[in-house]
Amino acid sequence: MSAEEYRRVIMELIEEHNDPWVKAAFYGDPKVAKIVEELYKRWEKAGFKGVALDYATLEELKLLASKAQRYGRMGSSDAMRSALGRK
């Protein structure tokens, strides 16, 4: 898959998802949180051009897309347990 295809998977499965628990579970995942923190630093350094996801490497996009597929397909109750279980 190309970087653009990975970005599309992440956007469709997480950003466009209507369940806030799915988003919370995804962004609460320690690996996702670490990557997102780094992406925001890169995005800020670039003057906030585009979106933070534009600054991900292909490897980061692969991992994020893999996690998006996992969390994006969860039911609300499973996502809630996952999100709350990390706190």
mmCIF file of N, CA and C in Angstrom, residues 24-67:
data_model
loop_
_atom_site.group_PDB
_atom_site.id
_atom_site.type_symbol
_atom_site.label_atom_id
_atom_site.label_comp_id
_atom_site.label_asym_id
_atom_site.label_seq_id
_atom_site.Cartn_x
_atom_site.Cartn_y
_atom_site.Cartn_z
ATOM 1 N N ALA A 24 -11.156 6.947 21.334
ATOM 2 C CA ALA A 24 -10.434 6.955 22.608
ATOM 3 C C ALA A 24 -9.530 5.726 22.743
ATOM 4 N N ALA A 25 -10.029 4.574 22.326
ATOM 5 C CA ALA A 25 -9.222 3.352 22.400
ATOM 6 C C ALA A 25 -8.021 3.444 21.469
ATOM 7 N N PHE A 26 -8.235 3.941 20.258
ATOM 8 C CA PHE A 26 -7.142 4.077 19.289
ATOM 9 C C PHE A 26 -6.090 5.047 19.808
ATOM 10 N N TYR A 27 -6.499 6.256 20.149
ATOM 11 C CA TYR A 27 -5.534 7.277 20.574
ATOM 12 C C TYR A 27 -4.944 6.991 21.952
ATOM 13 N N GLY A 28 -5.615 6.142 22.728
ATOM 14 C CA GLY A 28 -5.089 5.750 24.029
ATOM 15 C C GLY A 28 -4.082 4.623 23.965
ATOM 16 N N ASP A 29 -3.984 3.969 22.826
ATOM 17 C CA ASP A 29 -3.008 2.891 22.655
ATOM 18 C C ASP A 29 -1.609 3.504 22.815
ATOM 19 N N PRO A 30 -0.753 2.916 23.657
ATOM 20 C CA PRO A 30 0.571 3.503 23.915
ATOM 21 C C PRO A 30 1.423 3.706 22.662
ATOM 22 N N LYS A 31 1.394 2.777 21.731
ATOM 23 C CA LYS A 31 2.191 2.934 20.505
ATOM 24 C C LYS A 31 1.636 4.049 19.631
ATOM 25 N N VAL A 32 0.312 4.111 19.531
ATOM 26 C CA VAL A 32 -0.328 5.178 18.753
ATOM 27 C C VAL A 32 -0.026 6.527 19.397
ATOM 28 N N ALA A 33 -0.163 6.614 20.712
ATOM 29 C CA ALA A 33 0.066 7.880 21.419
ATOM 30 C C ALA A 33 1.494 8.378 21.206
ATOM 31 N N LYS A 34 2.449 7.479 21.240
ATOM 32 C CA LYS A 34 3.846 7.863 21.039
ATOM 33 C C LYS A 34 4.066 8.427 19.631
ATOM 34 N N ILE A 35 3.512 7.769 18.632
ATOM 35 C CA ILE A 35 3.652 8.233 17.250
ATOM 36 C C ILE A 35 2.939 9.568 17.065
ATOM 37 N N VAL A 36 1.733 9.683 17.579
ATOM 38 C CA VAL A 36 0.959 10.922 17.420
ATOM 39 C C VAL A 36 1.690 12.092 18.080
ATOM 40 N N GLU A 37 2.275 11.861 19.231
ATOM 41 C CA GLU A 37 3.043 12.922 19.896
ATOM 42 C C GLU A 37 4.189 13.395 18.997
ATOM 43 N N GLU A 38 4.891 12.454 18.390
ATOM 44 C CA GLU A 38 5.996 12.803 17.491
ATOM 45 C C GLU A 38 5.480 13.520 16.237
ATOM 46 N N LEU A 39 4.353 13.073 15.709
ATOM 47 C CA LEU A 39 3.785 13.715 14.523
ATOM 48 C C LEU A 39 3.411 15.166 14.802
ATOM 49 N N TYR A 40 2.858 15.437 15.977
ATOM 50 C CA TYR A 40 2.505 16.811 16.316
ATOM 51 C C TYR A 40 3.744 17.689 16.421
ATOM 52 N N LYS A 41 4.836 17.146 16.913
ATOM 53 C CA LYS A 41 6.093 17.908 16.975
ATOM 54 C C LYS A 41 6.580 18.250 15.568
ATOM 55 N N ARG A 42 6.547 17.263 14.679
ATOM 56 C CA ARG A 42 6.984 17.492 13.293
ATOM 57 C C ARG A 42 6.083 18.508 12.600
ATOM 58 N N TRP A 43 4.783 18.370 12.832
ATOM 59 C CA TRP A 43 3.793 19.255 12.217
ATOM 60 C C TRP A 43 4.004 20.691 12.690
ATOM 61 N N GLU A 44 4.226 20.855 13.991
ATOM 62 C CA GLU A 44 4.480 22.186 14.550
ATOM 63 C C GLU A 44 5.749 22.787 13.946
ATOM 64 N N LYS A 45 6.797 21.964 13.857
ATOM 65 C CA LYS A 45 8.064 22.421 13.292
ATOM 66 C C LYS A 45 7.896 22.878 11.838
ATOM 67 N N ALA A 46 6.954 22.272 11.132
ATOM 68 C CA ALA A 46 6.688 22.603 9.723
ATOM 69 C C ALA A 46 5.692 23.763 9.589
ATOM 70 N N GLY A 47 5.359 24.403 10.701
ATOM 71 C CA GLY A 47 4.445 25.539 10.641
ATOM 72 C C GLY A 47 2.986 25.155 10.483
ATOM 73 N N PHE A 48 2.630 23.955 10.925
ATOM 74 C CA PHE A 48 1.247 23.468 10.883
ATOM 75 C C PHE A 48 0.690 23.415 9.460
ATOM 76 N N LYS A 49 1.544 23.107 8.509
ATOM 77 C CA LYS A 49 1.085 22.953 7.123
ATOM 78 C C LYS A 49 0.490 21.568 6.946
ATOM 79 N N GLY A 50 -0.646 21.496 6.269
ATOM 80 C CA GLY A 50 -1.311 20.207 6.076
ATOM 81 C C GLY A 50 -1.916 19.722 7.377
ATOM 82 N N VAL A 51 -1.826 18.407 7.592
ATOM 83 C CA VAL A 51 -2.293 17.793 8.838
ATOM 84 C C VAL A 51 -1.155 16.983 9.426
ATOM 85 N N ALA A 52 -1.229 16.706 10.704
ATOM 86 C CA ALA A 52 -0.144 15.998 11.392
ATOM 87 C C ALA A 52 0.182 14.662 10.715
ATOM 88 N N LEU A 53 -0.810 13.980 10.232
ATOM 89 C CA LEU A 53 -0.604 12.668 9.604
ATOM 90 C C LEU A 53 0.280 12.751 8.361
ATOM 91 N N ASP A 54 0.352 13.924 7.750
ATOM 92 C CA ASP A 54 1.209 14.118 6.577
ATOM 93 C C ASP A 54 2.689 13.924 6.901
ATOM 94 N N TYR A 55 3.054 13.987 8.152
ATOM 95 C CA TYR A 55 4.456 13.931 8.561
ATOM 96 C C TYR A 55 4.877 12.555 9.080
ATOM 97 N N ALA A 56 4.026 11.572 8.899
ATOM 98 C CA ALA A 56 4.339 10.207 9.316
ATOM 99 C C ALA A 56 5.196 9.500 8.273
ATOM 100 N N THR A 57 6.116 8.679 8.758
ATOM 101 C CA THR A 57 6.894 7.833 7.848
ATOM 102 C C THR A 57 6.010 6.685 7.387
ATOM 103 N N LEU A 58 6.451 5.974 6.374
ATOM 104 C CA LEU A 58 5.689 4.832 5.884
ATOM 105 C C LEU A 58 5.540 3.776 6.987
ATOM 106 N N GLU A 59 6.590 3.544 7.747
ATOM 107 C CA GLU A 59 6.509 2.562 8.836
ATOM 108 C C GLU A 59 5.499 2.997 9.901
ATOM 109 N N GLU A 60 5.493 4.277 10.235
ATOM 110 C CA GLU A 60 4.517 4.775 11.201
ATOM 111 C C GLU A 60 3.100 4.642 10.656
ATOM 112 N N LEU A 61 2.923 4.949 9.389
ATOM 113 C CA LEU A 61 1.599 4.807 8.781
ATOM 114 C C LEU A 61 1.132 3.358 8.791
ATOM 115 N N LYS A 62 2.037 2.432 8.522
ATOM 116 C CA LYS A 62 1.680 1.003 8.552
ATOM 117 C C LYS A 62 1.184 0.608 9.935
ATOM 118 N N LEU A 63 1.921 1.027 10.967
ATOM 119 C CA LEU A 63 1.533 0.672 12.324
ATOM 120 C C LEU A 63 0.201 1.327 12.688
ATOM 121 N N LEU A 64 0.052 2.601 12.363
ATOM 122 C CA LEU A 64 -1.202 3.294 12.663
ATOM 123 C C LEU A 64 -2.384 2.672 11.923
ATOM 124 N N ALA A 65 -2.190 2.291 10.677
ATOM 125 C CA ALA A 65 -3.259 1.656 9.907
ATOM 126 C C ALA A 65 -3.626 0.298 10.496
ATOM 127 N N SER A 66 -2.626 -0.436 10.933
ATOM 128 C CA SER A 66 -2.876 -1.732 11.564
ATOM 129 C C SER A 66 -3.698 -1.559 12.843
ATOM 130 N N LYS A 67 -3.310 -0.584 13.641
ATOM 131 C CA LYS A 67 -4.063 -0.299 14.874
ATOM 132 C C LYS A 67 -5.463 0.214 14.533
#
